[in-house]
Coordinates of C-alpha atoms in Angstrom, one line a residue:
M7 CA 41.6 -21.8 -21.4
T8 CA 41.2 -19.4 -24.3
D9 CA 40.0 -16.0 -23.2
V10 CA 38.3 -13.9 -25.9
R11 CA 37.4 -10.8 -23.9
P12 CA 36.7 -7.3 -25.1
A13 CA 38.2 -4.7 -22.8
V14 CA 35.1 -2.8 -23.8
S15 CA 32.5 -3.4 -26.5
V16 CA 34.4 -3.9 -29.8
D17 CA 32.7 -1.1 -31.6
G18 CA 30.9 0.7 -28.8
H19 CA 27.5 -0.4 -30.0
P20 CA 25.9 -2.8 -27.4
D21 CA 22.6 -2.5 -29.1
G22 CA 21.2 -4.2 -32.2
S23 CA 22.6 -1.6 -34.6
E24 CA 24.4 -2.5 -37.8
S25 CA 27.8 -2.0 -36.1
A26 CA 26.8 -4.4 -33.3
V27 CA 25.7 -7.1 -35.8
S28 CA 29.0 -6.7 -37.7
A29 CA 30.8 -7.2 -34.4
Q30 CA 28.9 -10.3 -33.7
R31 CA 29.8 -11.7 -37.1
T32 CA 33.4 -10.9 -36.5
T33 CA 33.4 -12.5 -33.1
G34 CA 31.8 -15.6 -34.6
S35 CA 34.5 -15.8 -37.2
V36 CA 37.2 -15.4 -34.6
L37 CA 35.7 -18.1 -32.4
H38 CA 35.6 -20.5 -35.4
T39 CA 39.3 -19.9 -36.1
L40 CA 40.2 -20.3 -32.4
F41 CA 38.3 -23.4 -31.7
H42 CA 37.9 -25.3 -35.0
S43 CA 40.9 -24.6 -37.2
E44 CA 44.6 -25.5 -37.3
Q45 CA 45.4 -21.8 -37.1
G46 CA 43.7 -21.5 -33.7
G47 CA 44.4 -22.8 -30.3
H48 CA 45.3 -19.4 -28.9
E49 CA 45.4 -19.2 -25.1
Q50 CA 44.0 -15.6 -24.9
V51 CA 42.7 -12.9 -27.2
V52 CA 42.1 -9.4 -25.8
L53 CA 40.1 -6.8 -27.7
C54 CA 40.9 -3.3 -26.5
Q55 CA 39.2 0.1 -26.9
D56 CA 39.8 3.5 -25.5
R57 CA 37.3 6.0 -26.9
E58 CA 39.1 9.1 -25.5
T59 CA 42.3 8.4 -27.5
G60 CA 40.6 6.5 -30.4
L61 CA 42.5 3.3 -29.6
K62 CA 41.2 0.0 -31.1
A63 CA 43.6 -2.9 -30.6
V64 CA 43.9 -6.7 -30.5
I65 CA 46.3 -8.6 -28.4
A66 CA 46.7 -12.2 -29.2
V67 CA 48.6 -14.7 -27.0
H68 CA 49.0 -18.0 -28.8
S69 CA 51.2 -19.9 -26.4
T70 CA 53.1 -19.4 -23.1
A71 CA 54.5 -23.0 -23.0
L72 CA 58.1 -21.8 -23.3
G73 CA 57.6 -18.7 -21.3
P74 CA 55.9 -15.2 -21.6
A75 CA 54.6 -14.5 -25.1
L76 CA 56.8 -12.2 -27.0
G77 CA 56.0 -10.4 -30.2
G78 CA 55.6 -6.9 -31.8
T79 CA 52.8 -4.4 -32.1
R80 CA 51.6 -3.7 -35.7
F81 CA 49.9 -0.4 -36.4
H82 CA 47.8 -0.8 -39.6
A83 CA 44.5 0.5 -41.0
Y84 CA 43.5 -2.6 -43.1
A85 CA 41.8 0.0 -45.3
S86 CA 41.6 -2.2 -48.3
E87 CA 39.6 -4.9 -46.4
E88 CA 35.8 -5.1 -46.4
N89 CA 35.9 -5.4 -42.6
P90 CA 39.1 -3.8 -41.2
E91 CA 38.4 -4.9 -37.7
E92 CA 37.9 -8.5 -38.6
A93 CA 41.0 -8.4 -40.8
A94 CA 42.9 -7.0 -37.9
V95 CA 41.8 -9.8 -35.5
K96 CA 42.7 -12.5 -38.1
D97 CA 46.1 -10.9 -38.7
A98 CA 46.8 -10.8 -35.0
L99 CA 45.9 -14.5 -34.6
N100 CA 48.1 -15.5 -37.5
L101 CA 51.0 -13.4 -36.4
A102 CA 50.8 -14.6 -32.8
R103 CA 50.8 -18.2 -33.9
G104 CA 53.8 -17.5 -36.1
M105 CA 55.6 -16.0 -33.1
S106 CA 55.2 -19.2 -31.1
Y107 CA 57.0 -21.1 -33.8
K108 CA 59.6 -18.4 -34.4
N109 CA 60.6 -18.1 -30.8
A110 CA 60.7 -21.9 -30.4
L111 CA 63.1 -22.3 -33.4
A112 CA 65.1 -19.3 -32.3
G113 CA 65.9 -21.1 -29.0
L114 CA 64.2 -18.5 -26.9
D115 CA 62.4 -19.1 -23.6
H116 CA 59.3 -17.3 -24.9
G117 CA 56.0 -18.2 -26.3
G118 CA 54.3 -16.3 -29.1
G119 CA 52.1 -13.3 -29.1
K120 CA 51.3 -10.3 -31.3
A121 CA 49.2 -7.1 -31.1
V122 CA 47.6 -5.0 -33.8
I123 CA 46.5 -1.4 -33.3
I124 CA 43.8 -0.6 -35.9
G125 CA 44.3 2.7 -37.7
D126 CA 46.5 4.7 -40.0
P127 CA 49.7 5.5 -38.0
G128 CA 50.2 8.7 -40.0
Q129 CA 46.8 10.0 -38.9
H130 CA 45.9 8.2 -35.7
K131 CA 49.1 7.6 -33.7
T132 CA 49.4 9.9 -30.7
E133 CA 51.3 9.6 -27.4
A134 CA 48.0 9.4 -25.5
L135 CA 46.9 6.4 -27.7
L136 CA 50.2 4.6 -27.2
E137 CA 50.0 5.1 -23.5
A138 CA 46.5 3.8 -23.4
Y139 CA 47.7 0.8 -25.4
G140 CA 50.5 0.2 -22.9
R141 CA 48.0 0.1 -20.0
F142 CA 46.1 -2.8 -21.8
V143 CA 49.4 -4.7 -22.3
A144 CA 50.3 -4.1 -18.6
S145 CA 46.9 -5.5 -17.5
L146 CA 48.1 -8.9 -18.7
G147 CA 50.7 -8.9 -16.0
G148 CA 53.7 -10.0 -18.1
R149 CA 52.0 -12.8 -20.1
Y150 CA 52.7 -10.7 -23.2
V151 CA 55.8 -8.7 -23.9
T152 CA 55.5 -6.2 -26.7
A153 CA 58.0 -4.7 -29.2
C154 CA 58.0 -2.9 -32.6
D155 CA 56.4 -4.2 -35.8
V156 CA 55.1 -2.7 -39.0
G157 CA 54.0 0.9 -38.3
T158 CA 55.6 1.2 -34.9
Y159 CA 59.1 2.4 -34.1
V160 CA 61.6 2.7 -31.3
Q161 CA 60.3 6.0 -30.2
D162 CA 56.8 4.5 -30.0
M163 CA 58.0 1.8 -27.6
D164 CA 59.6 4.5 -25.5
V165 CA 56.1 6.0 -25.1
V166 CA 54.4 2.6 -24.5
S167 CA 57.0 1.8 -21.8
R168 CA 55.7 4.8 -19.7
T169 CA 52.6 2.7 -18.8
C170 CA 53.9 -0.8 -19.4
R171 CA 57.2 -2.3 -18.1
W172 CA 56.7 -5.3 -20.4
T173 CA 58.0 -3.3 -23.4
T174 CA 61.0 -4.0 -25.5
G175 CA 62.5 -2.4 -28.6
R176 CA 63.0 0.8 -26.7
S177 CA 65.8 3.3 -27.5
P178 CA 69.2 2.8 -25.9
E179 CA 68.7 6.0 -24.0
N180 CA 65.7 4.4 -22.3
G181 CA 67.5 1.1 -21.6
G182 CA 66.5 -0.7 -24.8
A183 CA 68.1 -2.4 -27.7
G184 CA 67.1 0.1 -30.3
D185 CA 65.9 -0.8 -33.8
S186 CA 65.3 -4.5 -34.1
S187 CA 65.2 -4.4 -37.9
V188 CA 69.0 -4.4 -37.8
L189 CA 69.3 -8.0 -36.6
T190 CA 66.1 -9.0 -38.5
A191 CA 67.8 -8.2 -41.7
F192 CA 71.0 -9.9 -40.5
G193 CA 69.1 -13.1 -39.8
V194 CA 67.4 -13.0 -43.2
Y195 CA 70.9 -12.6 -44.8
Q196 CA 72.1 -15.6 -42.8
G197 CA 69.1 -17.6 -43.9
M198 CA 69.8 -16.6 -47.5
R199 CA 73.4 -17.8 -47.3
A200 CA 72.2 -21.1 -45.9
S201 CA 69.7 -21.5 -48.8
A202 CA 72.5 -20.8 -51.2
K203 CA 74.7 -23.4 -49.5
H204 CA 72.0 -26.0 -49.6
L205 CA 70.9 -25.4 -53.2
W206 CA 74.2 -24.4 -54.9
G207 CA 76.8 -25.9 -52.6
D208 CA 78.3 -22.4 -51.8
A209 CA 77.0 -19.9 -49.2
S210 CA 78.4 -17.0 -51.1
L211 CA 75.8 -14.6 -52.7
R212 CA 78.4 -12.9 -54.9
G213 CA 77.0 -12.5 -58.4
R214 CA 73.6 -13.8 -57.5
K215 CA 70.6 -11.8 -58.8
I216 CA 68.4 -11.0 -55.8
G217 CA 65.0 -9.2 -55.8
V218 CA 63.9 -7.5 -52.6
A219 CA 60.2 -6.5 -52.4
G220 CA 59.8 -3.9 -49.7
V221 CA 62.7 -1.7 -48.7
G222 CA 61.4 -0.3 -45.5
K223 CA 63.0 -0.8 -42.0
V224 CA 64.3 -4.3 -42.7
G225 CA 64.6 -4.4 -46.5
R226 CA 67.0 -1.5 -46.6
H227 CA 69.4 -3.2 -44.1
L228 CA 69.1 -6.4 -46.1
V229 CA 70.1 -4.6 -49.3
G230 CA 73.2 -3.3 -47.6
H231 CA 74.3 -6.9 -46.6
L232 CA 73.7 -8.2 -50.1
L233 CA 75.6 -5.4 -51.8
D234 CA 78.5 -5.8 -49.4
E235 CA 78.8 -9.5 -50.5
G236 CA 78.7 -8.5 -54.2
A237 CA 75.2 -9.5 -55.1
E238 CA 73.2 -7.9 -57.9
V239 CA 70.2 -6.3 -56.2
L240 CA 66.8 -5.3 -57.6
V241 CA 64.2 -3.6 -55.5
T242 CA 60.6 -2.5 -55.5
D243 CA 58.2 -0.9 -53.0
V244 CA 54.7 0.5 -53.1
R245 CA 56.2 3.7 -51.7
P246 CA 58.3 5.5 -54.4
E247 CA 60.2 7.4 -51.7
A248 CA 61.5 4.2 -50.2
V249 CA 62.9 3.1 -53.5
E250 CA 64.4 6.5 -54.1
H251 CA 66.1 6.4 -50.8
I252 CA 67.8 3.1 -51.7
T253 CA 68.8 4.1 -55.2
A254 CA 70.2 7.4 -54.0
A255 CA 72.4 5.7 -51.4
H256 CA 73.3 2.8 -53.8
P257 CA 73.1 3.8 -57.4
E258 CA 74.0 0.2 -58.5
V259 CA 70.7 -1.0 -57.2
V260 CA 68.1 -1.5 -60.0
A261 CA 64.5 -0.3 -59.3
V262 CA 61.7 -2.4 -60.7
A263 CA 58.2 -1.1 -61.3
D264 CA 56.3 -3.4 -59.0
T265 CA 56.3 -6.9 -57.4
D266 CA 54.6 -8.5 -60.4
A267 CA 57.6 -7.4 -62.6
L268 CA 60.1 -8.4 -60.0
I269 CA 58.9 -12.0 -59.6
R270 CA 59.0 -12.4 -63.4
T271 CA 62.6 -11.1 -63.8
E272 CA 64.6 -13.3 -66.0
G273 CA 67.6 -14.9 -64.2
L274 CA 66.4 -14.1 -60.7
D275 CA 68.1 -16.3 -58.2
V276 CA 66.5 -15.2 -55.0
Y277 CA 63.2 -13.5 -54.2
A278 CA 63.0 -11.7 -50.8
P279 CA 59.5 -10.7 -49.8
C280 CA 60.1 -8.0 -47.1
A281 CA 56.7 -6.3 -46.8
L282 CA 53.3 -7.5 -45.5
G283 CA 52.2 -11.2 -45.5
G284 CA 50.6 -13.3 -48.1
A285 CA 53.3 -12.6 -50.7
L286 CA 53.3 -16.2 -51.9
D287 CA 50.0 -17.0 -53.4
D288 CA 49.0 -19.3 -56.3
E289 CA 49.5 -16.6 -59.0
T290 CA 52.9 -15.6 -57.7
V291 CA 54.2 -19.2 -57.4
A292 CA 53.0 -20.0 -60.9
V293 CA 55.2 -17.3 -62.5
L294 CA 58.1 -17.0 -60.0
T295 CA 61.5 -17.2 -61.8
A296 CA 63.6 -17.4 -58.6
K297 CA 65.0 -20.7 -57.3
V298 CA 65.0 -19.5 -53.7
V299 CA 62.5 -17.6 -51.6
C300 CA 64.0 -16.0 -48.4
G301 CA 62.6 -12.8 -47.0
A302 CA 61.7 -10.9 -43.9
A303 CA 57.9 -10.7 -44.3
N304 CA 55.7 -12.6 -41.8
N305 CA 53.1 -15.2 -43.0
Q306 CA 54.4 -15.3 -46.6
L307 CA 52.4 -18.4 -47.5
A308 CA 48.9 -17.2 -48.5
H309 CA 47.3 -20.5 -47.7
P310 CA 48.1 -24.1 -46.7
G311 CA 49.5 -26.0 -49.7
V312 CA 51.6 -23.2 -51.2
E313 CA 54.7 -24.7 -49.6
K314 CA 54.1 -27.9 -51.5
D315 CA 53.5 -25.9 -54.8
L316 CA 56.8 -24.2 -54.3
A317 CA 58.6 -27.5 -53.7
D318 CA 56.9 -29.1 -56.7
R319 CA 58.2 -26.3 -58.9
G320 CA 61.7 -26.8 -57.5
V321 CA 61.7 -23.5 -55.5
L322 CA 63.6 -23.7 -52.1
Y323 CA 61.5 -21.9 -49.5
A324 CA 63.3 -20.7 -46.4
P325 CA 60.5 -20.6 -43.7
D326 CA 59.8 -16.9 -42.9
Y327 CA 59.6 -17.3 -39.2
V328 CA 62.9 -19.0 -39.1
V329 CA 65.0 -16.5 -41.1
N330 CA 63.3 -13.3 -39.8
S331 CA 63.8 -14.2 -36.1
G332 CA 66.9 -11.9 -35.6
G333 CA 64.7 -9.1 -34.5
V334 CA 63.0 -11.1 -31.7
I335 CA 66.3 -12.4 -30.7
Q336 CA 67.5 -8.8 -30.3
V337 CA 64.5 -7.7 -28.2
A338 CA 64.5 -10.8 -26.1
D339 CA 68.1 -10.1 -25.2
E340 CA 67.0 -6.6 -24.0
L341 CA 65.1 -8.3 -21.2
H342 CA 68.5 -9.5 -19.8
G343 CA 70.4 -6.2 -20.2
F344 CA 71.1 -5.7 -23.9
D345 CA 74.4 -6.7 -25.4
F346 CA 74.5 -6.3 -29.2
A347 CA 77.5 -8.7 -29.7
R348 CA 75.7 -11.4 -27.7
A349 CA 72.5 -10.9 -29.6
K350 CA 74.2 -10.9 -33.0
A351 CA 76.0 -14.1 -32.2
K352 CA 72.6 -15.7 -31.4
A353 CA 71.2 -14.4 -34.7
E354 CA 74.1 -15.8 -36.6
K355 CA 72.9 -19.2 -35.6
I356 CA 70.0 -18.8 -38.0
H357 CA 72.3 -20.0 -40.7
G358 CA 72.8 -23.4 -39.0
T359 CA 69.1 -23.6 -38.0
T360 CA 68.0 -23.0 -41.6
L361 CA 70.4 -25.7 -42.9
A362 CA 69.1 -28.1 -40.3
I363 CA 65.6 -27.5 -41.4
F364 CA 66.5 -28.2 -45.0
E365 CA 68.2 -31.4 -44.0
R366 CA 65.1 -32.5 -41.9
A367 CA 62.9 -31.7 -44.9
A368 CA 65.0 -33.9 -47.2
A369 CA 65.1 -36.7 -44.6
D370 CA 61.3 -36.6 -44.0
G371 CA 60.4 -36.0 -47.7
V372 CA 58.4 -32.9 -46.8
P373 CA 58.7 -29.1 -47.7
P374 CA 60.9 -27.1 -45.4
A375 CA 57.9 -25.2 -43.9
V376 CA 56.5 -28.6 -42.7
A377 CA 59.9 -29.6 -41.3
A378 CA 60.2 -26.3 -39.5
D379 CA 56.7 -26.7 -38.0
R380 CA 57.6 -30.2 -36.8
I381 CA 60.8 -29.1 -35.1
A382 CA 59.2 -26.1 -33.4
G383 CA 56.1 -28.1 -32.4
Q384 CA 58.3 -30.7 -30.8
R385 CA 60.0 -28.2 -28.6
M386 CA 56.7 -26.6 -27.5
A387 CA 55.2 -30.0 -26.8
E388 CA 58.2 -31.0 -24.7
A389 CA 57.8 -27.8 -22.8
R390 CA 54.1 -28.4 -22.2
R391 CA 54.9 -32.0 -21.0
A392 CA 57.6 -30.7 -18.6
G393 CA 55.3 -28.0 -17.3
A394 CA 52.5 -30.5 -16.7
A395 CA 55.0 -32.8 -14.9
N396 CA 56.2 -30.0 -12.7
R397 CA 52.7 -29.0 -11.8
A398 CA 51.8 -32.6 -10.9
G399 CA 54.9 -32.8 -8.8
A400 CA 54.0 -29.6 -7.0
A401 CA 50.5 -30.9 -6.3
N402 CA 51.9 -34.0 -4.7

């Protein structure tokens, strides 16, 4: 049963004030998504608030069919949105659903979950806030296991773990696996090599022109892999300092003004969106020069139907939640006593998984995103049936 329960009032206004009305509208929109759309079906959504620390957060558990939900904590302000709180809830729902499919295709015994802390991490992040957040995660009793995401880092997970034992992505000094962006980038690299193999008959990226949009935690590691293989790399980022960091370390990298310029680059072989979601919208697909899209960003498809538009234009799309699963593979391994070599070996299998998805897509006559959903959905459905059979057997 889906549980939409505020830990306290969403905005602290239980009366009929404007804020309370806004919260009611937000809740209504969330309920519509949960109960009436293909993007819904979440088992549990928890709205959290701690006025003393300023914490406002959303924890979304999409599925526990395969095991405890596992997914990171995003710290983001959604300042450009008309209703930041509503945008945060919708983002958490989308991300949690994506984690269910990601974990299923990664072969992990985990369902999907995600959390969003609403605010500017540069202004609002404090140890007290993170500890309060940890208490809310702990209140779920292990149904959700958290980790790093956009705006949160290893040191933040160390703080969260003070109040919540269901925390991964911690520092090695605190028994963790460290920065999960390392294997996230490695997995994207493997997915990119699989894409090259499928499209061009050779997995090598040597000489390929590859554009990376977003060179933060994951993007910068990906650039390193691409350069090591001899690719020609172009980068862009909304933060000039991130681009400067890359070009200072790798003078051969070409900086491009913005994403609009990058996707229109003549001769671009691969486009790698590595920032926030929604990178592949109608306008982008219409002008994209690359023949392959393979990046680390979550929820790259801005809306249903974009995957077909890409296929119709002859663009091979490597499903984001497949190729960027290296990070969750890394943090999942942490729960069993982290071994980097073991986790890397699992992440290397992303190459074969991606190829299998392309083959299934060709066989079924559908875009790769649809084929990936079918494979992941099948594994989750089988787990639900097995769970139901086990419960029935126990009842008898």
